[in-house]
Structure formats: C-alpha cells, structure tokens
Tab-separated table of C-alpha atoms and ligand atoms in Angstrom:
chain	number	residue	atom	x	y	z
U	283	UNK	CA	18.411	-78.406	6.093
U	284	UNK	CA	17.976	-77.341	9.836
U	285	UNK	CA	18.185	-80.149	12.429
U	286	UNK	CA	14.609	-78.991	13.474
U	287	UNK	CA	14.076	-80.568	9.770
U	288	UNK	CA	14.514	-84.189	9.435
U	289	UNK	CA	13.747	-86.502	7.139
U	290	UNK	CA	13.987	-90.277	9.003
U	291	UNK	CA	12.991	-92.895	7.284
U	292	UNK	CA	10.951	-93.862	3.565
U	293	UNK	CA	7.578	-94.443	3.887
U	294	UNK	CA	6.867	-95.042	0.112
U	295	UNK	CA	9.017	-94.503	-3.206
U	296	UNK	CA	6.273	-94.122	-5.589
U	297	UNK	CA	6.069	-93.261	-9.520
U	298	UNK	CA	6.029	-89.817	-8.675
U	299	UNK	CA	6.878	-88.771	-5.382
U	300	UNK	CA	9.097	-90.353	-2.466
U	301	UNK	CA	7.329	-89.657	0.764
U	302	UNK	CA	9.543	-89.995	3.896
U	303	UNK	CA	8.331	-89.563	7.588
U	304	UNK	CA	9.901	-87.412	9.701
U	305	UNK	CA	9.904	-84.526	12.362
U	306	UNK	CA	9.499	-80.717	11.391
U	307	UNK	CA	9.777	-78.267	14.563
U	308	UNK	CA	8.582	-80.930	17.333
U	309	UNK	CA	5.956	-82.164	14.728
U	310	UNK	CA	5.454	-85.655	13.330
U	311	UNK	CA	5.317	-84.518	9.582
U	312	UNK	CA	5.392	-86.288	6.215
U	313	UNK	CA	7.212	-84.835	3.158
U	314	UNK	CA	5.867	-85.686	-0.098
U	315	UNK	CA	8.951	-85.378	-2.271
U	316	UNK	CA	7.988	-85.369	-6.244
U	317	UNK	CA	11.235	-86.719	-8.174
U	318	UNK	CA	12.467	-85.490	-11.182
U	319	UNK	CA	11.909	-87.511	-14.429
U	320	UNK	CA	14.443	-87.429	-16.259
U	321	UNK	CA	12.107	-88.389	-19.320
U	322	UNK	CA	11.339	-84.757	-19.293
U	323	UNK	CA	12.903	-81.813	-20.577
U	324	UNK	CA	15.103	-80.423	-17.293
U	325	UNK	CA	13.157	-76.778	-16.941
U	326	UNK	CA	9.252	-78.733	-18.295
U	327	UNK	CA	9.699	-80.993	-15.641
U	328	UNK	CA	10.801	-78.514	-13.256
U	329	UNK	CA	7.668	-76.964	-13.895
U	330	UNK	CA	5.573	-79.969	-13.712
U	331	UNK	CA	6.727	-81.017	-10.418
U	332	UNK	CA	6.186	-77.318	-9.010
U	333	UNK	CA	2.863	-77.092	-10.313
U	334	UNK	CA	2.116	-80.344	-8.485
U	335	UNK	CA	3.071	-79.860	-5.268
U	336	UNK	CA	1.335	-76.501	-5.289
U	337	UNK	CA	-1.952	-77.643	-6.353
U	338	UNK	CA	-1.604	-80.849	-3.801
U	339	UNK	CA	-0.926	-78.369	-1.150
U	340	UNK	CA	-3.437	-75.744	-1.830
U	341	UNK	CA	-6.260	-78.882	-2.384
U	342	UNK	CA	-5.295	-79.946	0.919
U	343	UNK	CA	-5.985	-76.528	2.519
U	344	UNK	CA	-9.180	-75.911	0.648
U	345	UNK	CA	-11.046	-79.181	1.453
U	346	UNK	CA	-9.799	-78.816	5.251
U	347	UNK	CA	-12.446	-75.462	5.083
U	348	UNK	CA	-14.798	-77.626	4.519
U	349	UNK	CA	-14.067	-80.247	7.887
U	350	UNK	CA	-12.565	-83.288	6.100
U	351	UNK	CA	-10.170	-84.343	7.360
U	352	UNK	CA	-7.213	-84.243	5.441
U	353	UNK	CA	-3.719	-83.970	6.575
U	354	UNK	CA	-2.751	-79.759	8.213
U	355	UNK	CA	-0.012	-78.557	5.322
U	356	UNK	CA	3.078	-77.076	7.444
U	357	UNK	CA	5.370	-76.289	4.536
U	358	UNK	CA	5.269	-76.073	0.540
U	359	UNK	CA	8.410	-76.092	-0.679
U	360	UNK	CA	8.520	-75.290	-4.455
U	361	UNK	CA	12.329	-75.254	-4.571
U	362	UNK	CA	12.794	-78.799	-3.784
U	363	UNK	CA	8.903	-79.940	-4.830
U	364	UNK	CA	7.871	-81.074	-1.597
U	365	UNK	CA	4.941	-80.619	1.008
U	366	UNK	CA	5.460	-80.809	4.688
U	367	UNK	CA	2.399	-81.805	6.055
U	368	UNK	CA	0.883	-83.556	9.509
U	369	UNK	CA	1.510	-87.219	10.158
U	370	UNK	CA	-1.866	-88.838	10.490
U	371	UNK	CA	-1.364	-92.205	12.816
U	372	UNK	CA	-3.689	-94.718	11.783
U	373	UNK	CA	-3.970	-97.304	9.811
U	374	UNK	CA	-4.472	-97.483	5.439
U	375	UNK	CA	-8.465	-98.772	4.495
U	376	UNK	CA	-6.802	-101.141	2.265
U	377	UNK	CA	-4.988	-103.243	5.049
U	378	UNK	CA	-7.845	-103.422	7.992
U	379	UNK	CA	-11.017	-103.841	5.588
U	380	UNK	CA	-10.378	-107.574	5.432
U	381	UNK	CA	-10.847	-107.725	8.857
U	382	UNK	CA	-13.633	-104.963	9.675
U	383	UNK	CA	-17.338	-106.736	10.565
U	384	UNK	CA	-20.284	-105.603	8.594
U	385	UNK	CA	-21.511	-103.132	11.412
U	386	UNK	CA	-18.035	-101.406	10.629
U	387	UNK	CA	-17.883	-101.396	6.885
U	388	UNK	CA	-21.297	-99.418	7.043
U	389	UNK	CA	-20.450	-97.142	8.939
U	390	UNK	CA	-16.843	-96.331	7.338
U	391	UNK	CA	-17.874	-96.383	3.615
U	392	UNK	CA	-21.314	-94.490	4.574
U	393	UNK	CA	-18.920	-91.613	5.890
U	394	UNK	CA	-16.722	-91.948	2.918
U	395	UNK	CA	-19.690	-91.336	0.463
U	396	UNK	CA	-20.525	-88.185	2.544
U	397	UNK	CA	-16.924	-86.725	2.100
U	398	UNK	CA	-17.020	-87.570	-1.054
U	399	UNK	CA	-19.829	-86.188	-1.964
U	400	UNK	CA	-18.661	-82.992	0.516
U	401	UNK	CA	-15.889	-82.885	-2.101
U	402	UNK	CA	-17.930	-82.437	-5.134
U	403	UNK	CA	-20.584	-80.651	-4.254
U	404	UNK	CA	-18.000	-77.990	-3.638
U	405	UNK	CA	-16.129	-78.421	-6.989
U	406	UNK	CA	-13.506	-80.507	-6.220
U	407	UNK	CA	-12.613	-83.945	-7.620
U	408	UNK	CA	-10.453	-86.068	-5.968
U	409	UNK	CA	-9.073	-88.109	-8.751
U	410	UNK	CA	-7.463	-91.011	-6.779
U	411	UNK	CA	-9.679	-92.426	-4.309
U	412	UNK	CA	-8.502	-96.131	-3.757
U	413	UNK	CA	-8.663	-97.385	0.066
U	414	UNK	CA	-4.957	-96.776	0.016
U	415	UNK	CA	-5.983	-93.120	0.080
U	416	UNK	CA	-7.626	-93.448	2.843
U	417	UNK	CA	-6.567	-93.492	6.577
U	418	UNK	CA	-8.245	-94.452	9.525
U	419	UNK	CA	-7.171	-93.146	13.075
U	420	UNK	CA	-7.348	-94.616	16.026
U	421	UNK	CA	-10.264	-92.838	17.023
U	422	UNK	CA	-12.198	-93.841	13.791
U	423	UNK	CA	-11.860	-90.993	12.096
U	424	UNK	CA	-11.619	-91.013	8.421
U	425	UNK	CA	-8.379	-88.932	6.549
U	426	UNK	CA	-8.521	-88.840	3.194
U	427	UNK	CA	-4.545	-88.310	1.514
U	428	UNK	CA	-2.752	-87.917	-1.636
U	429	UNK	CA	-4.520	-85.223	-3.265
U	430	UNK	CA	-1.717	-85.354	-5.912
U	431	UNK	CA	-4.503	-86.153	-9.120
U	432	UNK	CA	-6.994	-83.682	-7.499
U	433	UNK	CA	-8.828	-81.111	-9.741
U	434	UNK	CA	-11.678	-78.609	-9.755
U	435	UNK	CA	-14.693	-79.105	-11.567
U	436	UNK	CA	-18.493	-78.979	-11.398
U	437	UNK	CA	-19.329	-81.312	-14.429
U	438	UNK	CA	-21.531	-84.424	-13.438
U	439	UNK	CA	-19.314	-86.242	-16.148
U	440	UNK	CA	-16.047	-85.665	-14.045
U	441	UNK	CA	-17.594	-86.453	-10.479
U	442	UNK	CA	-19.050	-89.599	-12.288
U	443	UNK	CA	-15.256	-90.655	-12.843
U	444	UNK	CA	-14.243	-90.094	-9.649
U	445	UNK	CA	-16.405	-92.513	-8.327
U	446	UNK	CA	-16.040	-94.967	-11.220
U	447	UNK	CA	-12.461	-95.214	-9.756
U	448	UNK	CA	-13.388	-96.402	-6.506
U	449	UNK	CA	-15.862	-98.881	-7.353
U	450	UNK	CA	-13.360	-100.531	-9.950
U	451	UNK	CA	-10.612	-99.970	-7.135
U	452	UNK	CA	-13.386	-101.823	-4.489
U	453	UNK	CA	-14.184	-105.301	-6.933
U	454	UNK	CA	-10.335	-105.766	-8.126
U	455	UNK	CA	-8.683	-105.238	-4.657
U	456	UNK	CA	-11.909	-106.353	-2.766
U	457	UNK	CA	-13.858	-108.306	-4.854
U	458	UNK	CA	-15.598	-110.128	-1.492
U	459	UNK	CA	-16.663	-107.246	-0.251
U	460	UNK	CA	-17.450	-104.839	-3.216
U	461	UNK	CA	-21.303	-104.740	-3.108
U	462	UNK	CA	-21.598	-104.044	0.384
U	463	UNK	CA	-19.317	-101.907	0.740
U	464	UNK	CA	-19.849	-99.675	-2.614
U	465	UNK	CA	-23.654	-99.373	-1.886
U	466	UNK	CA	-23.114	-97.860	2.033
U	467	UNK	CA	-20.671	-95.829	-0.188
U	468	UNK	CA	-23.145	-94.362	-1.965
U	469	UNK	CA	-25.944	-94.345	-0.298
U	470	UNK	CA	-23.563	-91.493	2.031
U	471	UNK	CA	-22.702	-89.946	-0.807
U	472	UNK	CA	-26.516	-89.856	-2.001
U	473	UNK	CA	-27.918	-88.214	1.792
U	474	UNK	CA	-24.890	-85.578	1.852
U	475	UNK	CA	-25.712	-84.545	-1.304
U	476	UNK	CA	-29.219	-84.502	-1.327
U	477	UNK	CA	-28.678	-81.278	0.913
U	478	UNK	CA	-27.848	-79.267	-2.009
U	479	UNK	CA	-29.286	-81.008	-5.279
U	480	UNK	CA	-32.610	-83.284	-5.040
U	481	UNK	CA	-31.813	-84.559	-8.297
U	482	UNK	CA	-27.829	-84.067	-9.566
U	483	UNK	CA	-26.355	-87.121	-7.703
U	484	UNK	CA	-28.908	-88.956	-9.744
U	485	UNK	CA	-27.344	-88.236	-12.578
U	486	UNK	CA	-23.560	-88.651	-11.087
U	487	UNK	CA	-24.822	-92.183	-9.911
U	488	UNK	CA	-26.557	-93.335	-13.056
U	489	UNK	CA	-23.679	-91.934	-14.891
U	490	UNK	CA	-20.877	-94.301	-13.298
U	491	UNK	CA	-22.647	-97.472	-15.821
U	492	UNK	CA	-22.133	-95.108	-18.778
U	493	UNK	CA	-18.994	-94.271	-18.211
U	494	UNK	CA	-18.173	-98.276	-17.741
U	495	UNK	CA	-19.529	-99.327	-21.048
U	496	UNK	CA	-17.337	-96.789	-22.265
U	497	UNK	CA	-14.252	-98.338	-20.751
U	498	UNK	CA	-13.168	-94.252	-19.590
U	499	UNK	CA	-10.771	-93.886	-16.969
U	500	UNK	CA	-7.510	-92.401	-16.170
U	501	UNK	CA	-4.542	-93.983	-14.236
U	502	UNK	CA	-2.457	-92.315	-12.975
U	503	UNK	CA	0.211	-94.102	-13.977
U	504	UNK	CA	-0.569	-92.827	-17.129
U	505	UNK	CA	0.165	-88.744	-16.655
U	506	UNK	CA	3.043	-87.237	-18.545
D	79	LIG	N1	-0.248	-87.526	5.901
D	79	LIG	C1	0.189	-88.389	5.900
D	79	LIG	N2	0.286	-89.161	7.467
D	79	LIG	C2	0.426	-90.351	7.305
D	79	LIG	N3	0.780	-91.700	5.932
D	79	LIG	C3	0.795	-91.011	5.082
D	79	LIG	C4	0.469	-89.789	4.598
D	79	LIG	N4	1.117	-89.542	3.555
D	79	LIG	C5	0.938	-90.242	2.767
D	79	LIG	N5	0.967	-90.967	3.640
D	79	LIG	C6	1.730	-92.566	3.308
D	79	LIG	O1	2.350	-92.978	2.030
D	79	LIG	C7	1.721	-93.365	1.172
D	79	LIG	C8	2.116	-92.851	-0.115
D	79	LIG	O2	1.097	-91.325	-0.011
D	79	LIG	P1	0.414	-90.790	-1.536
D	79	LIG	O3	0.254	-89.307	-0.564
D	79	LIG	O4	-0.534	-91.722	-1.160
D	79	LIG	O5	1.288	-91.064	-2.165
D	79	LIG	P2	1.280	-91.759	-3.956
D	79	LIG	O6	1.289	-91.149	-4.801
D	79	LIG	O7	2.430	-92.322	-3.717
D	79	LIG	O8	0.526	-92.844	-3.465
D	79	LIG	C9	0.336	-93.873	1.069
D	79	LIG	O9	-0.463	-94.635	0.911
D	79	LIG	C10	0.329	-93.458	3.382
D	79	LIG	O10	0.611	-95.023	3.267
D	80	LIG	MG1	-1.407	-92.382	-2.598
C-alpha cells in the first residue's frame, strides 16, 4: 500500500467485515474489508468474499443513479475484498433519534420512506434497513449505507420483507417512537411508490402483516 492510501482507525469489527477510517489520495474514506471465515473452505471463502464485495459495490454505484444518497465508491479491491468509499460525515439515525422532536422525526422518516420506495420501485432490496445504516449529515441529508445484503427483486414479498425488518428494528430499538416514525415512513413510501404504480404499494404494505404472522425474516448473522 502506498502512503497515499492509509487506514488510520478501526471503526467497527463486524461479523462479516471490519471498517476502517482513513485516507485515499487525499480523500476521507472508509475501507470496508470482508474478513476471512476460518470455518469456510478457503477457496469458497475467497469466492464468497469477492462476490459480496462486488455485489455491495455495484449496488452502491447503481442506486446512486436514482438520486439516492449513498457513499461514493472510489475503489473495489477484489484481491483484498475491500471497498474504498467516501466517508460520510454525520450521525447515525440510531444515535440521534431519541433526541429529535416530532417534526424532525416526521420529516426524516417520511424522507426515508421515499428513499426506500425509490429503491424498491427500481428493483433494489436493501436487505438491512436499520437505524444504524442511515446517516444524517450536518446539512440534514439522509444517507443510506451498508448494502452488504442488497438483492435485486421485483416481488412484493421481497419488498415487504425489507419493510418488515425495518419495522422490527423500530419496535425493538425505538419502541417509544415506533408508531409515529413507522407511520411517517409508510406515508413517505406510499407517496413515492404511487408515482409509478397506484396499487402495488398497497399489496406491499398489506403483506407486512402476513409476514409477521408467519414469522418470516432473515438475520444477516444467519448467513453462511
Ligand atoms: N461511508 C461511510 N461513512 C461513514 N461511516 C460509515 C460508512 N460506512 C460505514 N460506516 C460506519 O461503519 C459502521 C458499520 O458499517 P456497515 O457498512 O454498516 O457494516 P456492518 O455490516 O458491520 O453493519 C456503520 O454503522 C457506520 O457507523
Ligand atoms: Mg451496518
């Protein structure tokens, strides 16, 4: 690694990836490095990490085209299973949510609903919508991060599962704010989705309850 590229600080040690803050040719960046898993056969492990690195990087690049705020990808290093992306200054929604007044909650969750509808109507499933994967910048722009579980799908079921996960996160981590925030979110989702289709959003939202009763959800840690 040349001195133009420097990992300076570890931000997070995750189950699947370690994240470092650093610099890349004068830019403030995050290095997302997918770590080897000893329990997987080496060759298979390498393939999985390469595929997931590519999948996440491609998703970030593609969804940016719809005007969604996601970190810009600077480099994809498949040899080291690393994505170099722009460091987004701001605070995780998870950390600021308890201190927001109602009008800000309304504003942010409505906008998040629009962002997710924009993803969904273009065939992208985020796969891990949580308040830790949303960053609010000092200018109050909303950034979506962590496309590690991203998939392509046009089915109602997959879109509902995406929304259902977010609902569960809000209930478990922000129970007090859940109802208000999720309603604002669905309102934003509906108003954005409606622009292309007047009925599909209804089926997607209705199906959240069906998923709930079936208890169908996938947690990222349950993946191979
Ligand atoms: N582009 C970014 N800019 C700023 N912080 C980031 C960025 N990407 C990730 N982070 C920080 O690192 C944490 C973990 O990154 P994430 O991509 O969500 O990986 P994980 O799969 O471990 O959840 C995030 O919650 C956030 O705090
Ligand atoms: Mg995350």
